[in-house]
Coordinates of C-alpha atoms in Angstrom, one line a residue:
M243 CA 127.0 104.0 75.3
G244 CA 127.1 101.3 78.0
A245 CA 125.2 100.8 81.7
L246 CA 128.0 103.3 83.3
G247 CA 127.8 105.9 81.1
E248 CA 124.1 105.9 80.8
L249 CA 124.4 105.7 85.0
L250 CA 126.8 109.4 84.8
N251 CA 123.9 110.1 82.4
G252 CA 121.3 109.5 85.7
F253 CA 123.3 111.5 88.2
G254 CA 123.2 114.6 85.9
T255 CA 119.7 114.1 86.1
A256 CA 119.4 113.3 89.8
L257 CA 121.6 115.9 91.0
S258 CA 119.5 118.8 89.8
P259 CA 118.3 121.0 93.0
E260 CA 114.5 120.1 92.2
N261 CA 115.4 116.1 92.4
L262 CA 117.8 116.5 94.8
L263 CA 115.1 118.1 97.1
Y264 CA 112.5 115.7 96.5
A265 CA 115.0 112.5 96.8
F266 CA 115.4 114.3 100.2
L267 CA 112.4 114.9 101.0
G268 CA 111.3 111.1 100.1
V269 CA 113.7 109.7 102.3
L270 CA 112.6 112.0 105.0
L271 CA 109.3 110.7 104.8
G272 CA 110.2 107.4 104.5
T273 CA 112.2 107.3 107.7
A274 CA 109.4 109.0 109.8
I275 CA 107.0 106.5 108.3
G276 CA 109.2 103.5 108.4
V277 CA 109.5 104.4 112.2
L278 CA 106.0 104.1 112.8
P279 CA 104.4 100.8 113.8
G280 CA 102.2 99.3 111.4
I281 CA 102.7 102.3 108.5
G282 CA 104.8 101.4 105.7
P283 CA 106.0 102.7 102.8
A284 CA 103.5 100.9 100.5
M285 CA 100.6 103.0 102.5
T286 CA 102.9 106.2 102.6
L287 CA 103.3 105.5 98.6
A288 CA 99.4 105.0 98.3
L289 CA 98.6 108.2 100.2
L290 CA 101.0 110.0 98.6
L291 CA 100.2 108.9 95.2
P292 CA 97.3 111.3 93.9
L293 CA 99.4 114.3 95.3
T294 CA 102.1 114.2 93.0
Y295 CA 100.2 114.2 89.4
A296 CA 101.7 117.9 89.4
L297 CA 105.4 116.8 89.7
P298 CA 107.1 116.3 86.6
V299 CA 107.4 112.1 86.3
T300 CA 111.3 111.7 87.1
S301 CA 110.5 114.0 90.0
A302 CA 107.7 112.1 91.3
L303 CA 109.6 108.5 91.2
I304 CA 112.8 110.0 92.9
M305 CA 110.7 110.7 95.5
F306 CA 108.7 108.1 95.8
A307 CA 112.2 106.0 95.3
G308 CA 113.2 107.8 98.3
I309 CA 110.4 106.7 100.5
Y310 CA 111.0 103.4 99.4
Y311 CA 114.5 103.0 100.4
G312 CA 113.7 105.1 103.6
G313 CA 110.7 102.9 104.6
M314 CA 113.3 100.4 104.9
Y315 CA 116.0 101.8 106.5
G316 CA 113.1 103.3 109.1
G317 CA 111.5 100.2 110.1
S318 CA 114.8 99.1 111.6
T319 CA 114.2 101.6 114.6
T320 CA 110.9 100.1 115.7
S321 CA 111.8 96.9 115.7
I322 CA 115.1 97.5 117.7
L323 CA 113.6 100.0 120.1
L324 CA 109.7 98.7 120.5
N325 CA 110.0 95.0 119.0
T326 CA 107.3 95.9 116.9
P327 CA 108.2 96.4 113.3
G328 CA 107.4 99.1 111.3
E329 CA 106.9 97.3 107.4
S330 CA 107.6 93.5 107.2
A331 CA 111.0 93.1 106.3
S332 CA 112.3 94.3 109.5
V333 CA 110.3 91.5 111.3
V334 CA 113.2 89.5 111.8
T335 CA 115.7 92.5 113.2
A336 CA 113.4 92.4 116.4
I337 CA 114.8 89.1 117.3
E338 CA 118.6 90.1 118.2
G339 CA 118.1 93.6 117.8
N340 CA 115.4 94.4 120.8
R341 CA 117.2 92.3 122.9
M342 CA 120.2 94.2 122.1
A343 CA 118.9 97.0 123.0
K344 CA 117.4 95.6 126.3
R345 CA 120.9 95.1 127.0
G346 CA 121.8 98.7 126.6
R347 CA 123.1 98.5 123.1
A348 CA 120.4 100.3 121.3
A349 CA 122.5 102.5 119.6
Q350 CA 125.3 99.5 118.3
A351 CA 122.5 97.9 116.7
L352 CA 120.8 101.1 114.9
A353 CA 124.3 101.7 114.2
T354 CA 125.1 98.3 112.7
A355 CA 121.3 98.3 110.9
A356 CA 121.7 101.9 109.3
I357 CA 125.5 101.2 107.9
G358 CA 124.3 97.5 106.4
S359 CA 121.8 99.1 104.6
F360 CA 124.0 101.7 103.2
V361 CA 126.5 98.8 102.3
A362 CA 124.0 96.6 101.0
G363 CA 121.7 99.4 99.0
T364 CA 125.0 100.7 97.5
I365 CA 126.4 97.4 95.9
A366 CA 122.6 96.2 95.1
T367 CA 122.0 99.4 93.2
L368 CA 125.0 98.8 91.1
L369 CA 124.0 95.5 90.3
L370 CA 120.9 96.9 89.6
A371 CA 122.3 99.2 87.0
L372 CA 124.8 96.6 85.2
L373 CA 122.2 94.1 85.3
A374 CA 119.1 95.6 84.1
P375 CA 119.6 96.8 80.9
T376 CA 120.8 93.0 79.9
V377 CA 117.6 91.6 81.4
A378 CA 115.3 94.3 79.3
E379 CA 117.1 93.0 76.0
I380 CA 116.5 89.4 76.7
A381 CA 112.7 90.3 77.9
L382 CA 112.8 92.1 74.5
L383 CA 112.4 88.1 72.8
I384 CA 109.7 86.9 75.1
G385 CA 106.5 86.5 73.5
P386 CA 102.6 87.2 74.8
A387 CA 103.0 83.1 75.7
D388 CA 105.9 83.5 77.7
F389 CA 105.0 86.7 79.4
F390 CA 101.5 85.1 80.4
A391 CA 103.2 81.9 82.1
I392 CA 105.7 84.6 83.8
I393 CA 102.5 86.2 85.2
V394 CA 101.3 83.1 86.1
L395 CA 104.2 82.4 88.2
A396 CA 104.3 85.9 90.0
F397 CA 100.5 84.9 90.8
I398 CA 101.4 81.6 92.0
A399 CA 104.8 82.5 93.7
V400 CA 103.5 85.4 96.1
T401 CA 100.3 83.5 96.9
S402 CA 102.7 80.7 98.1
V403 CA 105.3 82.9 100.3
L404 CA 102.9 85.2 102.1
G405 CA 100.1 84.9 105.0
S406 CA 99.0 82.1 107.0
S407 CA 98.1 79.8 104.0
R408 CA 98.2 79.3 100.3
V409 CA 94.0 79.0 100.3
R410 CA 93.7 82.4 101.9
G411 CA 96.7 83.5 99.3
L412 CA 94.7 82.6 96.6
A413 CA 91.4 83.7 98.2
A414 CA 93.0 87.5 98.0
L415 CA 94.4 86.5 94.3
G416 CA 90.8 86.1 93.4
L417 CA 89.7 89.0 94.9
G418 CA 92.1 91.4 93.1
L419 CA 91.5 89.5 90.0
T420 CA 87.8 90.2 90.2
I421 CA 88.3 93.7 91.1
G422 CA 90.3 94.0 87.8
L423 CA 88.0 92.8 85.7
V424 CA 85.1 95.4 86.8
G425 CA 84.5 97.5 83.1
I426 CA 84.0 97.5 79.9
D427 CA 85.7 94.8 78.4
A428 CA 88.3 95.7 75.8
T429 CA 87.6 92.9 72.9
S430 CA 83.6 92.7 72.9
G431 CA 82.5 95.6 74.8
Q432 CA 80.3 94.3 76.9
Q433 CA 80.1 95.7 80.7
R434 CA 81.8 93.1 83.2
L435 CA 80.7 93.2 86.8
T436 CA 79.3 96.9 87.0
F437 CA 76.0 96.2 88.2
G438 CA 74.3 98.8 85.8
I439 CA 76.2 101.3 87.5
P440 CA 77.9 104.3 84.7
E441 CA 80.4 104.8 87.4
L442 CA 82.1 101.4 87.2
A443 CA 82.0 101.2 83.4
D444 CA 85.8 102.9 83.7
G445 CA 86.6 100.3 85.7
I446 CA 87.8 100.9 89.1
D447 CA 90.9 103.2 89.6
I448 CA 93.8 101.6 90.8
V449 CA 94.9 104.3 92.8
I450 CA 91.3 104.1 94.8
V451 CA 92.2 100.4 95.6
A452 CA 95.6 100.8 96.5
V453 CA 94.7 103.4 99.1
G454 CA 91.4 101.5 100.2
L455 CA 93.3 98.1 100.7
F456 CA 96.5 99.9 102.4
A457 CA 95.8 103.3 104.1
V458 CA 91.9 103.3 105.4
G459 CA 91.6 99.0 105.2
E460 CA 94.7 99.7 108.0
A461 CA 93.4 102.7 109.9
L462 CA 90.2 100.7 110.5
W463 CA 91.8 97.8 111.5
T464 CA 93.9 99.7 114.0
A465 CA 90.9 101.6 115.0
A466 CA 89.2 97.9 116.2
H467 CA 92.7 97.2 118.4
L468 CA 93.9 100.0 119.1
R469 CA 95.4 99.7 122.4
R470 CA 95.3 102.3 125.5
A471 CA 98.3 101.5 127.6
P472 CA 101.4 103.9 127.0
I473 CA 104.4 102.4 124.6
Q474 CA 107.5 101.5 126.7
I475 CA 110.4 102.8 124.2
I476 CA 113.9 101.8 125.2
P477 CA 116.1 104.9 125.3
V478 CA 118.6 104.9 122.5
G479 CA 121.8 106.0 124.4
S480 CA 124.5 107.3 122.9
G481 CA 128.1 105.0 121.9
H482 CA 129.4 104.2 119.0
M483 CA 130.4 100.6 117.2
S484 CA 133.6 98.8 118.7
R485 CA 136.5 97.7 116.6
D486 CA 134.8 94.2 117.9
D487 CA 131.1 95.1 116.3
W488 CA 132.9 96.0 113.3
R489 CA 134.7 92.7 113.0
R490 CA 131.6 91.0 113.7
S491 CA 129.2 93.0 110.8
W492 CA 130.9 93.6 108.1
K493 CA 130.8 89.9 106.8
P494 CA 127.6 89.3 107.5
W495 CA 126.3 92.6 105.7
L496 CA 128.6 91.0 102.4
R497 CA 126.4 88.0 103.1
G498 CA 123.1 90.0 103.8
T499 CA 123.8 91.0 99.8
A500 CA 124.7 88.4 98.2
I501 CA 120.9 86.8 99.6
G502 CA 119.0 89.8 99.4
F503 CA 119.7 90.6 95.8
P504 CA 118.9 87.6 93.7
F505 CA 115.6 87.3 95.9
G506 CA 114.3 90.5 95.2
A507 CA 115.5 90.4 91.7
V508 CA 113.0 87.0 90.9
P509 CA 109.4 88.1 89.6
A510 CA 107.7 86.9 93.0
G511 CA 110.4 87.2 95.3
G512 CA 110.3 89.7 98.4
A513 CA 112.2 90.5 101.7
E514 CA 110.7 88.3 104.1
I515 CA 112.0 84.8 103.0
P516 CA 115.7 86.2 102.4
T517 CA 115.6 88.0 105.8
F518 CA 114.3 85.0 107.6
L519 CA 117.5 83.1 105.4
S520 CA 120.1 85.2 106.2
Y521 CA 119.1 85.3 110.3
V522 CA 119.4 81.5 109.8
T523 CA 122.8 81.5 108.2
E524 CA 124.2 83.9 110.1
R525 CA 123.1 81.9 112.8
K526 CA 125.2 78.9 111.8
L527 CA 128.0 80.7 110.3
S528 CA 128.4 82.8 114.3
K529 CA 131.6 82.0 116.3
H530 CA 129.4 83.0 118.9
P531 CA 126.3 81.2 118.6
E532 CA 125.6 81.2 122.4
E533 CA 124.5 85.0 121.9
F534 CA 122.1 84.1 119.1
G535 CA 118.7 84.9 121.1
H536 CA 120.4 87.2 123.4
G537 CA 121.3 90.4 121.0
A538 CA 123.9 88.9 118.8
I539 CA 124.9 91.7 116.7
E540 CA 125.2 89.6 113.2
G541 CA 121.9 89.0 113.8
V542 CA 120.8 92.5 112.8
A543 CA 123.9 93.4 110.5
G544 CA 122.7 90.2 108.5
P545 CA 119.0 90.9 107.6
E546 CA 119.0 94.1 107.8
A547 CA 121.6 94.2 104.9
T548 CA 119.4 91.7 103.0
N549 CA 116.5 93.5 103.5
N550 CA 117.9 96.9 101.5
A551 CA 119.4 94.5 99.0
S552 CA 116.4 93.1 98.3
A553 CA 114.8 96.2 97.7
A554 CA 117.1 97.6 94.9
G555 CA 116.8 93.8 93.5
G556 CA 112.9 94.2 93.5
L557 CA 113.4 97.2 91.0
V558 CA 114.8 94.7 88.0
P559 CA 111.8 92.8 87.5
L560 CA 109.5 96.0 87.7
L561 CA 111.6 98.2 85.4
T562 CA 112.5 95.5 82.7
L563 CA 108.9 93.5 82.8
G564 CA 106.5 95.6 84.6
L565 CA 106.1 92.8 87.4
P566 CA 106.3 94.2 91.1
T567 CA 107.5 91.8 93.5
T568 CA 106.3 93.5 96.6
A569 CA 103.6 95.8 97.7
T570 CA 106.0 99.1 97.5
A571 CA 107.3 97.9 93.9
A572 CA 103.2 97.6 92.9
I573 CA 102.5 101.0 93.5
L574 CA 105.6 102.5 92.1
L575 CA 104.3 100.7 89.1
V576 CA 101.3 102.0 89.7
A577 CA 102.9 105.6 89.9
I578 CA 104.9 104.9 86.4
Q579 CA 101.5 104.4 85.1
T580 CA 99.7 107.2 86.0
Y581 CA 101.8 109.1 83.5
G582 CA 101.1 106.9 80.5
I583 CA 104.2 105.2 80.9
E584 CA 104.4 101.5 80.5
P585 CA 107.5 99.6 82.3
G586 CA 108.9 96.7 80.2
P587 CA 111.4 95.8 78.0
R588 CA 111.6 99.4 75.8
L589 CA 111.3 101.5 79.2
F590 CA 115.2 101.3 78.7
D591 CA 115.0 102.9 75.3
T592 CA 111.7 105.1 75.7
E593 CA 112.7 106.4 78.8
P594 CA 116.4 106.6 79.4
E595 CA 116.6 109.8 81.5
L596 CA 113.9 108.6 84.0
V597 CA 115.0 105.4 84.2
W598 CA 118.7 106.1 85.0
G599 CA 117.7 109.3 87.3
L600 CA 116.1 107.0 89.1
I601 CA 118.9 104.4 89.3
A602 CA 121.4 107.1 90.0
S603 CA 119.2 108.5 92.8
L604 CA 119.1 105.5 94.7
F605 CA 122.7 105.8 95.3
I606 CA 122.2 109.9 96.3
G607 CA 119.2 108.3 98.4
N608 CA 121.0 105.9 100.4
T609 CA 123.9 108.2 101.4
M610 CA 121.5 110.8 102.9
L611 CA 119.6 108.0 104.6
L612 CA 123.3 107.2 106.3
V613 CA 123.6 111.0 106.9
L614 CA 120.0 111.1 108.7
N615 CA 119.8 107.9 110.5
L616 CA 123.1 107.6 112.3
P617 CA 123.3 110.8 113.9
L618 CA 119.4 111.3 114.3
A619 CA 118.4 108.2 115.7
P620 CA 117.1 109.3 119.2
L621 CA 114.9 112.0 117.4
W622 CA 112.9 109.3 115.3
A623 CA 112.5 107.5 118.2
R624 CA 110.0 110.4 119.7
L625 CA 107.7 109.9 116.3
L626 CA 106.6 106.7 118.2
R627 CA 105.1 108.8 120.8
I628 CA 102.6 110.6 118.6
P629 CA 99.2 109.1 119.7
R630 CA 97.5 106.6 117.5
S631 CA 94.1 107.9 117.2
Y632 CA 95.5 111.7 115.8
L633 CA 98.0 109.4 113.3
Y634 CA 95.5 107.5 111.9
A635 CA 92.6 110.1 112.0
G636 CA 94.8 112.1 109.5
I637 CA 95.6 109.0 107.4
L638 CA 91.5 108.7 106.9
F639 CA 91.4 112.6 106.2
F640 CA 94.3 112.2 103.5
S641 CA 93.2 109.4 102.2
A642 CA 89.6 110.7 101.1
L643 CA 91.4 113.8 100.1
G644 CA 93.0 111.9 97.9
A645 CA 90.5 109.7 96.4
Y646 CA 88.8 112.6 95.7
A647 CA 91.3 114.2 93.7
V648 CA 91.6 111.4 90.8
N649 CA 88.6 112.0 89.2
A650 CA 86.9 114.8 91.7
S651 CA 83.7 112.0 92.0
P652 CA 81.6 112.1 95.1
F653 CA 81.0 108.4 93.9
D654 CA 84.7 107.4 94.7
L655 CA 84.7 108.3 98.0
F656 CA 81.6 105.7 98.4
L657 CA 84.2 103.5 96.6
L658 CA 86.9 104.4 99.2
L659 CA 85.2 102.8 101.6
A660 CA 83.6 99.9 100.5
I661 CA 87.4 99.1 99.4
G662 CA 88.6 100.1 102.9
G663 CA 86.0 97.7 104.4
L664 CA 87.1 94.7 102.2
G665 CA 91.0 95.7 102.9
F666 CA 89.7 95.3 107.2
M667 CA 88.0 92.0 106.3
M668 CA 91.3 90.5 104.9
R669 CA 92.9 91.6 107.8
R670 CA 90.7 90.0 109.6
Y671 CA 90.4 86.8 108.3
G672 CA 94.3 86.7 107.9
L673 CA 94.2 87.3 103.6
P674 CA 97.3 89.1 102.5
V675 CA 97.0 92.4 100.8
L676 CA 99.6 91.6 98.4
P677 CA 98.1 89.4 96.2
A678 CA 95.0 91.2 96.4
I679 CA 97.0 94.1 94.7
I680 CA 99.2 92.5 92.2
G681 CA 95.7 90.6 91.0
V682 CA 94.6 94.2 90.1
I683 CA 97.5 95.5 88.6
L684 CA 98.7 92.3 86.7
G685 CA 95.2 90.6 86.2
P686 CA 94.0 93.3 83.3
F687 CA 97.8 92.7 81.9
A688 CA 97.6 88.6 81.9
E689 CA 94.2 88.8 80.1
E690 CA 95.7 91.0 77.2
R691 CA 98.6 88.3 76.8
L692 CA 96.1 85.5 76.9
R693 CA 94.3 86.9 74.2
T694 CA 96.9 88.2 72.2
A695 CA 98.8 84.5 72.2
L696 CA 95.5 83.3 71.2
Q697 CA 94.9 85.5 68.4
I698 CA 98.0 84.6 67.1
S699 CA 98.0 80.6 67.4
D700 CA 94.0 81.4 65.9
G701 CA 92.4 80.3 68.9
D702 CA 94.8 76.9 69.2
L703 CA 95.7 76.5 73.2
G704 CA 98.8 74.7 71.7
G705 CA 99.8 78.7 71.1
L706 CA 100.2 78.8 74.8
V707 CA 103.3 76.3 74.7
T708 CA 106.5 77.4 74.1
P709 CA 109.8 76.1 75.5
L710 CA 110.0 78.9 78.3
S711 CA 106.5 79.0 79.0
V712 CA 106.8 74.9 79.2
T713 CA 109.7 75.6 81.7
V714 CA 107.6 78.4 83.6
Y715 CA 104.4 76.0 84.0
V716 CA 106.7 73.5 85.6
I717 CA 108.3 76.2 88.4
V718 CA 104.5 76.7 88.8
V719 CA 103.8 73.5 89.4
L720 CA 107.2 73.0 91.7
V721 CA 106.3 75.9 93.9
L722 CA 102.6 74.4 94.4
L723 CA 104.2 70.8 95.1
W724 CA 106.8 72.2 97.4
P725 CA 105.4 71.6 100.7
L726 CA 104.5 68.3 99.7
V727 CA 107.7 67.5 98.4
R728 CA 109.5 68.6 101.6
R729 CA 108.1 66.4 103.9
L730 CA 109.3 63.5 102.0
L731 CA 112.9 64.8 102.1
P732 CA 114.9 63.5 104.5
G733 CA 116.9 66.3 105.0
K734 CA 115.0 69.3 107.0
A735 CA 117.9 71.1 108.9
A736 CA 117.0 74.6 107.9
V737 CA 113.4 74.3 108.6
P738 CA 113.4 73.7 112.5
V739 CA 116.0 76.6 112.9
L740 CA 113.5 79.1 110.6
S741 CA 110.6 77.8 112.5
E742 CA 112.3 78.7 115.8
A743 CA 113.2 82.3 114.2
A744 CA 109.5 82.8 113.0
H745 CA 108.4 81.6 117.0
E746 CA 110.9 83.6 118.6
V747 CA 109.4 86.9 117.0
E748 CA 105.9 85.6 117.7
E749 CA 106.8 84.9 121.2
S750 CA 108.3 88.4 121.8
H751 CA 105.5 89.9 120.1
S752 CA 103.5 88.4 122.7
H753 CA 105.1 89.9 125.6
H754 CA 104.2 93.3 124.3
G755 CA 100.7 92.2 124.4
L756 CA 100.3 91.3 120.8
T757 CA 97.6 89.1 120.4
E758 CA 98.0 87.8 116.9
S759 CA 100.8 85.9 115.3
V760 CA 103.2 87.3 112.9
S761 CA 102.7 84.8 109.9
A762 CA 98.6 85.3 110.0
E763 CA 98.4 88.8 110.2
R764 CA 100.9 89.8 107.1
G765 CA 98.4 92.4 105.5
V766 CA 100.8 94.1 103.1
G767 CA 102.9 92.2 101.1
G768 CA 103.7 90.0 104.0
E769 CA 103.8 93.1 106.7
D770 CA 103.0 92.8 110.1
R771 CA 100.0 93.9 110.8
T772 CA 99.3 94.1 114.5
P773 CA 98.9 97.7 116.1

């Protein structure tokens, strides 16, 4: 049966009343959480992860996928109305979206963001359904040495594109790999980094690490920087996109999809770089370049389409290789693993109902999100008035409840607080959280693949050298040397524009009293950590 036939079977799973309900709950929660500044879909999934153990695996993942897409939609609302992105991929939307809102065109900005997200999400999900099975078949031919090389590429690429410096990215990755080493060595049976504490012999549960770094760390960071001044929200108003708005938006939607999906599908991709690239592209191709910086609708349509296309593309390496490319995808990987399922090349053969039901639910969730976002934008805007003190007190409560529910152990609560303190210090010193969580999740997997490859070669390091692994290592070297190479290249036309776009975001944030730069405070997968 081909991919389209399997997708039809997936719709049979996703359209059951129970799964429809969970899809609706997911997109509703995702949109609501995405609207709130500083709370992204990754934190939402981390909080809900311990509370969904009683759900069937397909229903739980369908709800999580709804939260994933809903958080992308909701992030545009706070970017446009408040000039404060709810999650990292909406940073670029703030450049033109907030200026449109100040000119009385908030409704049009929200509409082009919602429709563009729907168009891009639908096309990208269809590409996911068509390409993922082929990628899985190719991945079956990859040996342990090749997988180890690909994971190394994921480590290097994630640390190179996030945070304010590569050194900080590598430091965050080192912290994650260290946490992943805690426990008993599977080969020798020796305890590692347990410090004689019996509760650490089984390692640190990834759920506690995720909740601590994302939720507790964020709550402590926000409490330390809580502003007393009331938030000024621009009214949404009413109105529809004019014919001229449609004419200027549909091409950026398609271009954004074409840019976002490949970046998301690359192991170690993400949405930050392609959204900036989309903004630069629209600025160059626009027939109204004078409007950029003053509220150009193309500057909202393109990046928002790129954002959602990248989200769908990120599911390709997650489902076929077990490699997450964003913080939210990392939590989705944890959710799948908690049910004893290992994402990878064989997932499409061993769990077809789960995989195709999940992909089909993305089409359904996308449609639900369009219906929820177009008419209910003023309602979502009211969520911005929730006092931050109440909001983050609730987050701390549910974090503690979720951590205790994992093993019913009081020790886990102390561990949660310690990891939350680590998350706070990482934000304080500009260390991105995504490399840390990637290190915790993929570190043991990389160690296993490395040992397997060396066992096959009887300890010979030459066993790590294959045509594919050599190619991957060459890419790793190029990624590490790219800053030096870029300085030597004569043509750097796109770089000033990109830097200027980033400067505009930081400048607009400073007008709202935000004291930290966007690039330095992207804690969760590059997300804006400034409250």
